[in-house]
GROMACS .gro file of N, CA and C in nm:
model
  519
    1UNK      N    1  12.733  14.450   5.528
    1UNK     CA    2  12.710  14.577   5.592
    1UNK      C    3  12.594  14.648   5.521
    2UNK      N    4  12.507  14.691   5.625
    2UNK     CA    5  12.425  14.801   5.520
    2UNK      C    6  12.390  14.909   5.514
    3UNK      N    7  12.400  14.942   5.430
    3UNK     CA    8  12.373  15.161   5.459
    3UNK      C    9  12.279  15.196   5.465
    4UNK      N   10  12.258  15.285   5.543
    4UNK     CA   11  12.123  15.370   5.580
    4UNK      C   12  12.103  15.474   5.514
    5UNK      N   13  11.981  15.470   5.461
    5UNK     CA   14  11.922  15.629   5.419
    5UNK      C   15  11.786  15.628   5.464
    6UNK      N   16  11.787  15.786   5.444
    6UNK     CA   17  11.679  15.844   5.455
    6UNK      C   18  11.593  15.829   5.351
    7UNK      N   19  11.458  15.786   5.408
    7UNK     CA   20  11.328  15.755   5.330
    7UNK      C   21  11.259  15.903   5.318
    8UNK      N   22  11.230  15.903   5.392
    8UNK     CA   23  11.068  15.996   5.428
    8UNK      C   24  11.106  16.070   5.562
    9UNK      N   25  11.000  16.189   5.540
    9UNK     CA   26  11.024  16.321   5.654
    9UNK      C   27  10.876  16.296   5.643
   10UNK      N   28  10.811  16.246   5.782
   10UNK     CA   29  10.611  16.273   5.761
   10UNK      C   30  10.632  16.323   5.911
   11UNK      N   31  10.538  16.447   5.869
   11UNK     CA   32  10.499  16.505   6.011
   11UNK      C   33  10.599  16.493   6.094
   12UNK      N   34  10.700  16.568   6.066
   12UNK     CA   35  10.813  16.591   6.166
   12UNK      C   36  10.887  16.458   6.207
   13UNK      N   37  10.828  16.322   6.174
   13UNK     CA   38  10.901  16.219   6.211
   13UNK      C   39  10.991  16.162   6.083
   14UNK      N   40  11.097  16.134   6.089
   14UNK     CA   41  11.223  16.119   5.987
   14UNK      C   42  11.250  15.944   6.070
   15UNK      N   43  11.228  15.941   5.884
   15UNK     CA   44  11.166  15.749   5.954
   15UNK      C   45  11.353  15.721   5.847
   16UNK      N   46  11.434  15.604   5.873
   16UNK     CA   47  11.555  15.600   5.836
   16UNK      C   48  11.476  15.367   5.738
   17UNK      N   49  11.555  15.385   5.705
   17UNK     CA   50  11.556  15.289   5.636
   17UNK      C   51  11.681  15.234   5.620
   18UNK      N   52  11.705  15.108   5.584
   18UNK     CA   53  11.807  15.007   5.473
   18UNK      C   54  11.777  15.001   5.350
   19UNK      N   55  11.856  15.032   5.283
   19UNK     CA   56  11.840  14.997   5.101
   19UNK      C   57  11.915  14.904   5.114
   20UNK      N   58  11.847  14.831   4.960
   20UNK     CA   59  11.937  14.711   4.879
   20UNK      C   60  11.899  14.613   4.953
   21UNK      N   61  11.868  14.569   5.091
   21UNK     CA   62  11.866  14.462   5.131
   21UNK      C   63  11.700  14.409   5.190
   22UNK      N   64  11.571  14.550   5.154
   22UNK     CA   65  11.491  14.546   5.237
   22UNK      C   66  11.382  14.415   5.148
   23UNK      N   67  11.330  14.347   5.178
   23UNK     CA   68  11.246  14.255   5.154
   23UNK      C   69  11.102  14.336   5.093
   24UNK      N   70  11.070  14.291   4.955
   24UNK     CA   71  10.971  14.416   4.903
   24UNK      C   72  10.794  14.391   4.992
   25UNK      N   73  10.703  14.427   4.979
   25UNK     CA   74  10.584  14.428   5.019
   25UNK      C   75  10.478  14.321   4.932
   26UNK      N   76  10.359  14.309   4.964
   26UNK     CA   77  10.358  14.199   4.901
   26UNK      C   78  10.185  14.192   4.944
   27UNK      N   79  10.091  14.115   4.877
   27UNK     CA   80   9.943  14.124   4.847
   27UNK      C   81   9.913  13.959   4.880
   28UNK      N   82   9.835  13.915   4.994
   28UNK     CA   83   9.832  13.797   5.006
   28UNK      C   84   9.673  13.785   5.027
   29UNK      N   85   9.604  13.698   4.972
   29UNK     CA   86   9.664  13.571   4.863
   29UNK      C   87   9.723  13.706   4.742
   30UNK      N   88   9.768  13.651   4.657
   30UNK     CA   89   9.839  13.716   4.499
   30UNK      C   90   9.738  13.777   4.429
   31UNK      N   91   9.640  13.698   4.429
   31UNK     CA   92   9.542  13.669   4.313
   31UNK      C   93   9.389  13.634   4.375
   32UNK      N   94   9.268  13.664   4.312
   32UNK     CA   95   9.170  13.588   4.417
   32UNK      C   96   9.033  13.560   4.247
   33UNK      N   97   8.957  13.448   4.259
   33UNK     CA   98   8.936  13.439   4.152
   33UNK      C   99   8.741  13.449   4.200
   34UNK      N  100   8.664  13.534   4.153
   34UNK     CA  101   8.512  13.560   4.154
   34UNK      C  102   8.404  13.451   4.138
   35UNK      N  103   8.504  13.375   4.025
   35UNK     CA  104   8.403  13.258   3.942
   35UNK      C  105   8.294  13.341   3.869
   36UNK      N  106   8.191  13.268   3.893
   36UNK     CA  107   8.074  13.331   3.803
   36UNK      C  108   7.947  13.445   3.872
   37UNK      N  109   7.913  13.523   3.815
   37UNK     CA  110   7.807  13.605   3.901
   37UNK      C  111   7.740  13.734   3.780
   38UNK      N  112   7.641  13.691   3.793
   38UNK     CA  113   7.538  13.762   3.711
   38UNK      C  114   7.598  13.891   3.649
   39UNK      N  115   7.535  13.958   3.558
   39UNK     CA  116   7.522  14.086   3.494
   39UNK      C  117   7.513  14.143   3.575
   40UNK      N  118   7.564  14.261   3.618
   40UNK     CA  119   7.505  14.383   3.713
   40UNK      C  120   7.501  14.372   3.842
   41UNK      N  121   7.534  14.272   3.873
   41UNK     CA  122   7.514  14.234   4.026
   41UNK      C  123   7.659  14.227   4.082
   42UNK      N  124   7.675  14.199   4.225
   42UNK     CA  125   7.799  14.293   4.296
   42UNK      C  126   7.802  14.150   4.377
   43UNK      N  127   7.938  14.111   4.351
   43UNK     CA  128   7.965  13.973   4.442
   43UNK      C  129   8.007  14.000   4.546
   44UNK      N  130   8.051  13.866   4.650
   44UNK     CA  131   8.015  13.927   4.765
   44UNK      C  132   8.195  13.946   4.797
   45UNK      N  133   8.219  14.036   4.888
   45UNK     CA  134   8.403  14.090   4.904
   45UNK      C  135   8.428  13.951   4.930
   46UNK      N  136   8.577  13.974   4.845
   46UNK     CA  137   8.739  13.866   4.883
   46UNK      C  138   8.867  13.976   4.976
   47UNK      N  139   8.878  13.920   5.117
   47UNK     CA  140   8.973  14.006   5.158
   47UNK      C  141   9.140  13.992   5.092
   48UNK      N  142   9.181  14.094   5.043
   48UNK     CA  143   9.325  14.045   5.040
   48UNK      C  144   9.431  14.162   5.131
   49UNK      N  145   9.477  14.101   5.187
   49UNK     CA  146   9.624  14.161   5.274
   49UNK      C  147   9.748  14.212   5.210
   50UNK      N  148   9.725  14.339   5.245
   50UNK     CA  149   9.890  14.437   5.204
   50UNK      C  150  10.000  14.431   5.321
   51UNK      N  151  10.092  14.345   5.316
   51UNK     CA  152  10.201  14.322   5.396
   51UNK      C  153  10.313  14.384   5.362
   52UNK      N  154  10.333  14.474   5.463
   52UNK     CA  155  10.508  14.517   5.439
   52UNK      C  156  10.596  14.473   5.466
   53UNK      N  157  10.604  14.358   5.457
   53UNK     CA  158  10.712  14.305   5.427
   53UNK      C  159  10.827  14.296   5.527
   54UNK      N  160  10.991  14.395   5.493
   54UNK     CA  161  11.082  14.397   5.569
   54UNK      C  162  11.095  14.587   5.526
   55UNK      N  163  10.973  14.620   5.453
   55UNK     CA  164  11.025  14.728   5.403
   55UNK      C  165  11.069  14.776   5.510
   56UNK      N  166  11.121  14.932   5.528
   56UNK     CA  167  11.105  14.982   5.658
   56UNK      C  168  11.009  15.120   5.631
   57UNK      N  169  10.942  15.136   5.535
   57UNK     CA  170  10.812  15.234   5.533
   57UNK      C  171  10.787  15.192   5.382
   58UNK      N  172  10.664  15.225   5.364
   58UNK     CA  173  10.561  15.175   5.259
   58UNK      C  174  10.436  15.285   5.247
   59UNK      N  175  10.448  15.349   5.123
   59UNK     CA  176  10.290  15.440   5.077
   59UNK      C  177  10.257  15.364   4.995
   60UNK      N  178  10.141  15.278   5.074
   60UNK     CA  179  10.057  15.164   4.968
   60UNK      C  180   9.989  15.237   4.820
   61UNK      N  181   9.907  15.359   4.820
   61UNK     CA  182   9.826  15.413   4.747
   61UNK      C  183   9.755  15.324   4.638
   62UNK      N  184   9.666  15.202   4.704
   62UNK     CA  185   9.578  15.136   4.622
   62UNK      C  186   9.508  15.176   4.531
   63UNK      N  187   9.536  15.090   4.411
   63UNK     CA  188   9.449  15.088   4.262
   63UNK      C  189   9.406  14.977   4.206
   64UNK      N  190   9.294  14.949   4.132
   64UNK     CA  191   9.228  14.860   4.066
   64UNK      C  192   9.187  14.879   3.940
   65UNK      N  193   9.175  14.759   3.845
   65UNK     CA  194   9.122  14.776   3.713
   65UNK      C  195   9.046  14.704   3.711
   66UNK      N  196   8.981  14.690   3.574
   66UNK     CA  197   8.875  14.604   3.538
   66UNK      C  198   8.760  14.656   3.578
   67UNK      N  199   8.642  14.529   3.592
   67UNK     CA  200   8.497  14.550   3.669
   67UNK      C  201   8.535  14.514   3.799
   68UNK      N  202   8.631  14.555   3.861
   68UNK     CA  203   8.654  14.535   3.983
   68UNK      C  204   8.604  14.685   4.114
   69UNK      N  205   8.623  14.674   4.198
   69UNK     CA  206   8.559  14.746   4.301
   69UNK      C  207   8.631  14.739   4.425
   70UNK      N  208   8.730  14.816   4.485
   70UNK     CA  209   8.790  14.815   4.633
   70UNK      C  210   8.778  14.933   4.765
   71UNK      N  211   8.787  14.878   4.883
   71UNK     CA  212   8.765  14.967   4.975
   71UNK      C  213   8.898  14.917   5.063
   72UNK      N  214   8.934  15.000   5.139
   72UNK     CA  215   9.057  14.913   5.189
   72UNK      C  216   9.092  15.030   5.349
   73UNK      N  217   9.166  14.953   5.443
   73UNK     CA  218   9.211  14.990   5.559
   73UNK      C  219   9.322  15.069   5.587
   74UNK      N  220   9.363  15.108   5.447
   74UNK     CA  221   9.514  15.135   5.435
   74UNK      C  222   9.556  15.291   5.461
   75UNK      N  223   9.666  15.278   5.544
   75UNK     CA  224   9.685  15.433   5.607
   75UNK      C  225   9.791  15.474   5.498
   76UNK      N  226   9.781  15.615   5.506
   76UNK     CA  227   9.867  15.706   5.396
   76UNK      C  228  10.063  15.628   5.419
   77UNK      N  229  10.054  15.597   5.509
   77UNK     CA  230  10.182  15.520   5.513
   77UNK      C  231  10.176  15.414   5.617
   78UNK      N  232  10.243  15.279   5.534
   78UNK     CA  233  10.292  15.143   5.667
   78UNK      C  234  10.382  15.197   5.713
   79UNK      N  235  10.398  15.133   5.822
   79UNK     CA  236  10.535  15.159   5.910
   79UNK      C  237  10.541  15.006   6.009
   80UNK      N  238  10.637  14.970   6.008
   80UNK     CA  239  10.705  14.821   6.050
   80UNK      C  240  10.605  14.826   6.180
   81UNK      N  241  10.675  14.882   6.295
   81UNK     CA  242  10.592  14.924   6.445
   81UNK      C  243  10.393  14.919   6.437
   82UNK      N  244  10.393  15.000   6.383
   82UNK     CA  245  10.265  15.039   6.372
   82UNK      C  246  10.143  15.026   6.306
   83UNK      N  247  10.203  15.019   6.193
   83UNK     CA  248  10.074  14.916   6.103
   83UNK      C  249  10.162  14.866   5.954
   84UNK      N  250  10.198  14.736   6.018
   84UNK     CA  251  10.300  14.658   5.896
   84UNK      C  252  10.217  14.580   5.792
   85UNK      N  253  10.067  14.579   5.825
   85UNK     CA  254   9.954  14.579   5.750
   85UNK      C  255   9.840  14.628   5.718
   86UNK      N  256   9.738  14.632   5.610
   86UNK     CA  257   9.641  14.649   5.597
   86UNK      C  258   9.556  14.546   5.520
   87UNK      N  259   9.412  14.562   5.510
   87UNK     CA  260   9.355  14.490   5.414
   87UNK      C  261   9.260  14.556   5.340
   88UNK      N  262   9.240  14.475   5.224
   88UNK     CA  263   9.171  14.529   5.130
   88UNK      C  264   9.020  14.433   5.022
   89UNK      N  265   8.970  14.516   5.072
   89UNK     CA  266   8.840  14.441   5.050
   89UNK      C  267   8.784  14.461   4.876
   90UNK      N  268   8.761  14.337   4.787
   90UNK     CA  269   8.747  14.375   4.654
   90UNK      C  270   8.608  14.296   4.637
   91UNK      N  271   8.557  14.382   4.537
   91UNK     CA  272   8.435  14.301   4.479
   91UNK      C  273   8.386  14.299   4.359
   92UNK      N  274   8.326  14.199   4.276
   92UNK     CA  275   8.338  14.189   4.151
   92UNK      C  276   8.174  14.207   4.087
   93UNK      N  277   8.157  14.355   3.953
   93UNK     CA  278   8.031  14.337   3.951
   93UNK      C  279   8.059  14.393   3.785
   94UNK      N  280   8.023  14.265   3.689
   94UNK     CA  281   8.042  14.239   3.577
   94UNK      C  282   7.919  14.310   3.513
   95UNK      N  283   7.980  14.372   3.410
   95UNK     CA  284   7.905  14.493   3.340
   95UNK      C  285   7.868  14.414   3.197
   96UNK      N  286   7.945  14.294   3.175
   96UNK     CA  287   7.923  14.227   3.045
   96UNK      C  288   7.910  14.050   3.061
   97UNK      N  289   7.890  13.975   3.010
   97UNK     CA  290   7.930  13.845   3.010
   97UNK      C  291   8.023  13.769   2.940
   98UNK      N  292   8.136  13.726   3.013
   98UNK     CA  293   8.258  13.675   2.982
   98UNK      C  294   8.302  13.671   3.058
   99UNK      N  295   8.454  13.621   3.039
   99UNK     CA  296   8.559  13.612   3.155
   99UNK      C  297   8.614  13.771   3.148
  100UNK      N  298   8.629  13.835   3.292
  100UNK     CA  299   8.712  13.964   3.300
  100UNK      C  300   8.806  13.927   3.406
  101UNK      N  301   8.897  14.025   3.396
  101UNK     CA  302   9.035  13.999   3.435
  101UNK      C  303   9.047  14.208   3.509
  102UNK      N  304   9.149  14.186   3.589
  102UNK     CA  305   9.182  14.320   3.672
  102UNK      C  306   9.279  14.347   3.771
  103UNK      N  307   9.353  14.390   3.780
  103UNK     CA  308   9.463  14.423   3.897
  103UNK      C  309   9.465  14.489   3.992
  104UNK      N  310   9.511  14.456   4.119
  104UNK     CA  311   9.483  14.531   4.247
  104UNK      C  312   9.626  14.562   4.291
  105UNK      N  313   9.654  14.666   4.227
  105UNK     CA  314   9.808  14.748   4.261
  105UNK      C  315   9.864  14.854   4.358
  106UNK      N  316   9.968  14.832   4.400
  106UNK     CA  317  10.046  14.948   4.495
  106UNK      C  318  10.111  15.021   4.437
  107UNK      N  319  10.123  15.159   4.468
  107UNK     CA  320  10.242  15.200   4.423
  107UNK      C  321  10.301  15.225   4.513
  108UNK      N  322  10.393  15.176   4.531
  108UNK     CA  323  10.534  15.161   4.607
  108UNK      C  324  10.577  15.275   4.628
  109UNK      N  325  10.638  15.362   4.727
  109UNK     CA  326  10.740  15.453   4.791
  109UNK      C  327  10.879  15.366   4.667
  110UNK      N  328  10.890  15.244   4.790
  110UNK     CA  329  11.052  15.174   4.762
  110UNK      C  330  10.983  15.062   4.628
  111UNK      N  331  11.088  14.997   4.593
  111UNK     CA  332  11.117  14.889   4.520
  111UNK      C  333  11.038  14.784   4.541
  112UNK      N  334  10.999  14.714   4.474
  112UNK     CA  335  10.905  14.541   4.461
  112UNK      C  336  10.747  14.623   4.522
  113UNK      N  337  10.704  14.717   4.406
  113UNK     CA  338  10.570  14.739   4.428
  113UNK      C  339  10.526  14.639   4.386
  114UNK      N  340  10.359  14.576   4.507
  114UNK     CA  341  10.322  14.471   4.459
  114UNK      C  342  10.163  14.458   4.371
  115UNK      N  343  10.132  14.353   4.360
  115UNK     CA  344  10.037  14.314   4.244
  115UNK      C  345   9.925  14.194   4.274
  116UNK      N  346   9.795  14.171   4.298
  116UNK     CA  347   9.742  14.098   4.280
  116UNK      C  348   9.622  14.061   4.147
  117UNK      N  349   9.630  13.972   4.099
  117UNK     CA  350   9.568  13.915   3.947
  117UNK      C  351   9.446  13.886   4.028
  118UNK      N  352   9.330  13.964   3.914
  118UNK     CA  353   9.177  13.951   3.954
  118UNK      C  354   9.068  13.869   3.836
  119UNK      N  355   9.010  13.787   3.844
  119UNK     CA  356   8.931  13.706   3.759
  119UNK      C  357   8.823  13.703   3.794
  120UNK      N  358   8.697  13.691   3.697
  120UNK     CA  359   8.592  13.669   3.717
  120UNK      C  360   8.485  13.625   3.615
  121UNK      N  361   8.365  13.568   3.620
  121UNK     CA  362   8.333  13.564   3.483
  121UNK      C  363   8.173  13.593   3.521
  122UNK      N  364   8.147  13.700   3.380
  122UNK     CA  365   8.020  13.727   3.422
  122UNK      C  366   7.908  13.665   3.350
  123UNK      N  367   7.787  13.652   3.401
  123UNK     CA  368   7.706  13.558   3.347
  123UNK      C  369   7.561  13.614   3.307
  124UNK      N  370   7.471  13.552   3.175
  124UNK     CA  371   7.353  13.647   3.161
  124UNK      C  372   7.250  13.576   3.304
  125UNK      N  373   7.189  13.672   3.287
  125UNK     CA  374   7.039  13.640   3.406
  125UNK      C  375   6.980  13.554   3.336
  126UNK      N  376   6.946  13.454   3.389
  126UNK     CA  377   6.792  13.345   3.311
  126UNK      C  378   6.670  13.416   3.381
  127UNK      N  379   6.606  13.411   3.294
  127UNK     CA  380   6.491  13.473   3.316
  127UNK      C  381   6.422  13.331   3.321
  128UNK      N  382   6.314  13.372   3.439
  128UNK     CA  383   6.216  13.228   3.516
  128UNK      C  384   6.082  13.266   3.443
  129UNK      N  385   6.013  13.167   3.470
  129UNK     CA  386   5.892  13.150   3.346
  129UNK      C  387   5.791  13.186   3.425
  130UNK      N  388   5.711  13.277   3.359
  130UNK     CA  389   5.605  13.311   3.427
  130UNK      C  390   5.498  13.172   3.490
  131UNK      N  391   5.452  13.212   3.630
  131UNK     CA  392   5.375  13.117   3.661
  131UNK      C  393   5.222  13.109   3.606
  132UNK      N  394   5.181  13.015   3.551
  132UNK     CA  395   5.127  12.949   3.467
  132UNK      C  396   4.959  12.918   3.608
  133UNK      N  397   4.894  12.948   3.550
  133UNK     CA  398   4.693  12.940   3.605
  133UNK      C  399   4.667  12.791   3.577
  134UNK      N  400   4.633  12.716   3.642
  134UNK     CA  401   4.625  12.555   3.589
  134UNK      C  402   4.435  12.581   3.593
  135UNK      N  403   4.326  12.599   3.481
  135UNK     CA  404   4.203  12.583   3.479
  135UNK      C  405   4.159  12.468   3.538
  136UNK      N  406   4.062  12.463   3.624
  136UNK     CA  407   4.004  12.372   3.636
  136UNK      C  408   3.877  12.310   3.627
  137UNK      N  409   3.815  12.202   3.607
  137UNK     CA  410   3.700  12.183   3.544
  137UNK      C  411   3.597  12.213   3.611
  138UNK      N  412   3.466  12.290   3.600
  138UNK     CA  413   3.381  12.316   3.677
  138UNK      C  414   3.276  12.192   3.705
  139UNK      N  415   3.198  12.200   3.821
  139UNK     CA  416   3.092  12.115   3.832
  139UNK      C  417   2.989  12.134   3.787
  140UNK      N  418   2.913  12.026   3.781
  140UNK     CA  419   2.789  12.063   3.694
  140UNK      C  420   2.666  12.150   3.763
  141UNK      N  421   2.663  12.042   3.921
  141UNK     CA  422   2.562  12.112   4.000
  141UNK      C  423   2.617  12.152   4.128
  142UNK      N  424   2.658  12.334   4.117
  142UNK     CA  425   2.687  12.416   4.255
  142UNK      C  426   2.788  12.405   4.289
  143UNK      N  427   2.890  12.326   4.247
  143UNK     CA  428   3.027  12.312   4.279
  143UNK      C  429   3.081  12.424   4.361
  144UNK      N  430   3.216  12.405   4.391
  144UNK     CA  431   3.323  12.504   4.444
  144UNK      C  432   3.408  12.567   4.294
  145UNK      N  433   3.401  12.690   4.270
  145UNK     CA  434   3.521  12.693   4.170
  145UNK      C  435   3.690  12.726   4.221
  146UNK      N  436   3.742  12.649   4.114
  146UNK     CA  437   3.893  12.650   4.181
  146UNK      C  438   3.952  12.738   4.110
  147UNK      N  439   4.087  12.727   4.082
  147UNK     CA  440   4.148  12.850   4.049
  147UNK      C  441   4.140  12.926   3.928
  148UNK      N  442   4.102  13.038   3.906
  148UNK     CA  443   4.145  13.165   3.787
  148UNK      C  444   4.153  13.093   3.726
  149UNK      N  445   4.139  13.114   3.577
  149UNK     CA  446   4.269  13.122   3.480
  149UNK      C  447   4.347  13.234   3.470
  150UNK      N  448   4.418  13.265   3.382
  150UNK     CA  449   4.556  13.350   3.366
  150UNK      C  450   4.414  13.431   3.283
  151UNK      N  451   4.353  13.441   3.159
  151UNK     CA  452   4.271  13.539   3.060
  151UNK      C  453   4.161  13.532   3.211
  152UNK      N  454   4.069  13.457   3.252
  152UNK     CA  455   3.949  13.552   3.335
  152UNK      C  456   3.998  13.641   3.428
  153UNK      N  457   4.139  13.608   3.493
  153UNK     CA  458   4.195  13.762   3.589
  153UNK      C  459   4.208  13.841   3.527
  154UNK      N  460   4.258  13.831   3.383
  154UNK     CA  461   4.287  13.934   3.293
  154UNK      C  462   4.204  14.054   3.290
  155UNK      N  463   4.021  13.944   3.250
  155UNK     CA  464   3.901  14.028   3.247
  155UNK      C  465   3.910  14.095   3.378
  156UNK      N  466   3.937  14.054   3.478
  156UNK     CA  467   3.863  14.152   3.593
  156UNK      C  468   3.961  14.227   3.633
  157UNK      N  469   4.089  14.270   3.517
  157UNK     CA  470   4.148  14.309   3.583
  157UNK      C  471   4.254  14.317   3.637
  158UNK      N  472   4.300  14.211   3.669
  158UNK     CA  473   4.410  14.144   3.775
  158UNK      C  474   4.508  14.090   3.635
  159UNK      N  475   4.643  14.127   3.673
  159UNK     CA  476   4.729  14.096   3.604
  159UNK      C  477   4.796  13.976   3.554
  160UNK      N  478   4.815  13.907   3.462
  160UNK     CA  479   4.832  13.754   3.438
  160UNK      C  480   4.945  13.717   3.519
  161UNK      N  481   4.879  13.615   3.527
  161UNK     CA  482   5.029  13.515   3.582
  161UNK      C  483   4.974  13.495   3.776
  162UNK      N  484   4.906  13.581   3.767
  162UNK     CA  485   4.862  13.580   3.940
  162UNK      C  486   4.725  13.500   3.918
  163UNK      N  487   4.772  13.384   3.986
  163UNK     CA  488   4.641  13.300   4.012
  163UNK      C  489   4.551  13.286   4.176
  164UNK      N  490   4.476  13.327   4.179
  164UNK     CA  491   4.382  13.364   4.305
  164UNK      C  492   4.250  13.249   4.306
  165UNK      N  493   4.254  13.217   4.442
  165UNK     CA  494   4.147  13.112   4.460
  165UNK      C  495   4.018  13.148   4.445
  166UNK      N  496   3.908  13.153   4.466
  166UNK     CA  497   3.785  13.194   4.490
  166UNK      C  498   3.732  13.175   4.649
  167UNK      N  499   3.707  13.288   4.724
  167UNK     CA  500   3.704  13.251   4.842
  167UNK      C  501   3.594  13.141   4.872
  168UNK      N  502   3.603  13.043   4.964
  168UNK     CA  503   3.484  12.926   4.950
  168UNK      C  504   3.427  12.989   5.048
  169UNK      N  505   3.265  12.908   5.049
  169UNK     CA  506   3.157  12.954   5.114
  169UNK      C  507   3.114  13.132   5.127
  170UNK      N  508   3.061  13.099   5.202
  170UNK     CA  509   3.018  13.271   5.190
  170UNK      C  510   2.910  13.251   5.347
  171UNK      N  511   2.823  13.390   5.334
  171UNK     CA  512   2.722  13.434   5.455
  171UNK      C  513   2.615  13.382   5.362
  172UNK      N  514   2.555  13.276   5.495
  172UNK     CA  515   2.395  13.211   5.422
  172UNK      C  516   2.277  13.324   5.528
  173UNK      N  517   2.212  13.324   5.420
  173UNK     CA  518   2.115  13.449   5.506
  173UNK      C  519   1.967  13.321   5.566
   0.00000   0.00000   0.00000
């Protein structure tokens, strides 16, 4: 047999419940894991689902820790009928390099508030090598010249690492 009580009075509607027997709420998948992703940079969202379960009402009020980041669909209260779910969108943007860890929590109205385990690991930036002017040998008589070096752009100017052709030919008068 099971007894009824009263949960919640929202906006004039007096929602009734079962205790002791209601099935708690619950975060699916549990857990969702980032892997690896740069310093400073913002990975791309993992959806996870807030299911109510058998509750018979639920105030999700989502929270997160860590270098974690959430936005979520979730109304000030589930209700079985009407929205027995939501989801919740997380994203991971590592402030250090290592493995970080974080929780994506409910707090529960009723009993079996739930929990999902957050992982990630953050990684330094490699820095790419500046591109490099390959000189090339001039001709003796009238040639074409080929590319820059990295020091004569320098002289005129032009910032290293940018190698520029020499436009060929020209206006013969």
């Amino acid at each position: 047999m099971r007894r009824i009580a009263i949960i919640s009075c929202v906006a004039g509607l007096l929602l009734l419940g079962a205790s002791g027997t209601a099935g708690a709420a619950t975060f699916t998948p549990t857990g969702a894991d980032f892997g690896s992703q740069p310093v400073g940079t913002t990975s791309a969202p993992k959806t996870i689902t807030l299911g109510l379960g058998t509750e018979p009402a639920f105030a999700p009020g989502i929270g997160i820790s860590g270098q974690f980041r959430q936005t979520n669909t979730c109304p000030a209260l589930l209700l079985p009928l009407l929205t027995p779910t939501c989801t919740v969108s997380v994203t991971f943007t590592p402030a250090s390099a290592g493995r970080q860890t974080g929780q994506l929590t409910s707090a529960a109205v009723l009993v079996g508030a739930p929990s999902a385990s957050l992982t990630g690991t953050g990684t330094e930036a490699v820095a790419t090598p500046a591109k490099k002017c390959k000189k090339k040998k001039k001709k003796k008589k009238g040639g074409k010249k080929g590319k820059r070096s990295a020091t004569a752009a320098k002289k005129k100017g032009r910032k290293q690492g940018k190698c520029k052709k020499k436009k060929k030919g020209g206006k013969k008068k």
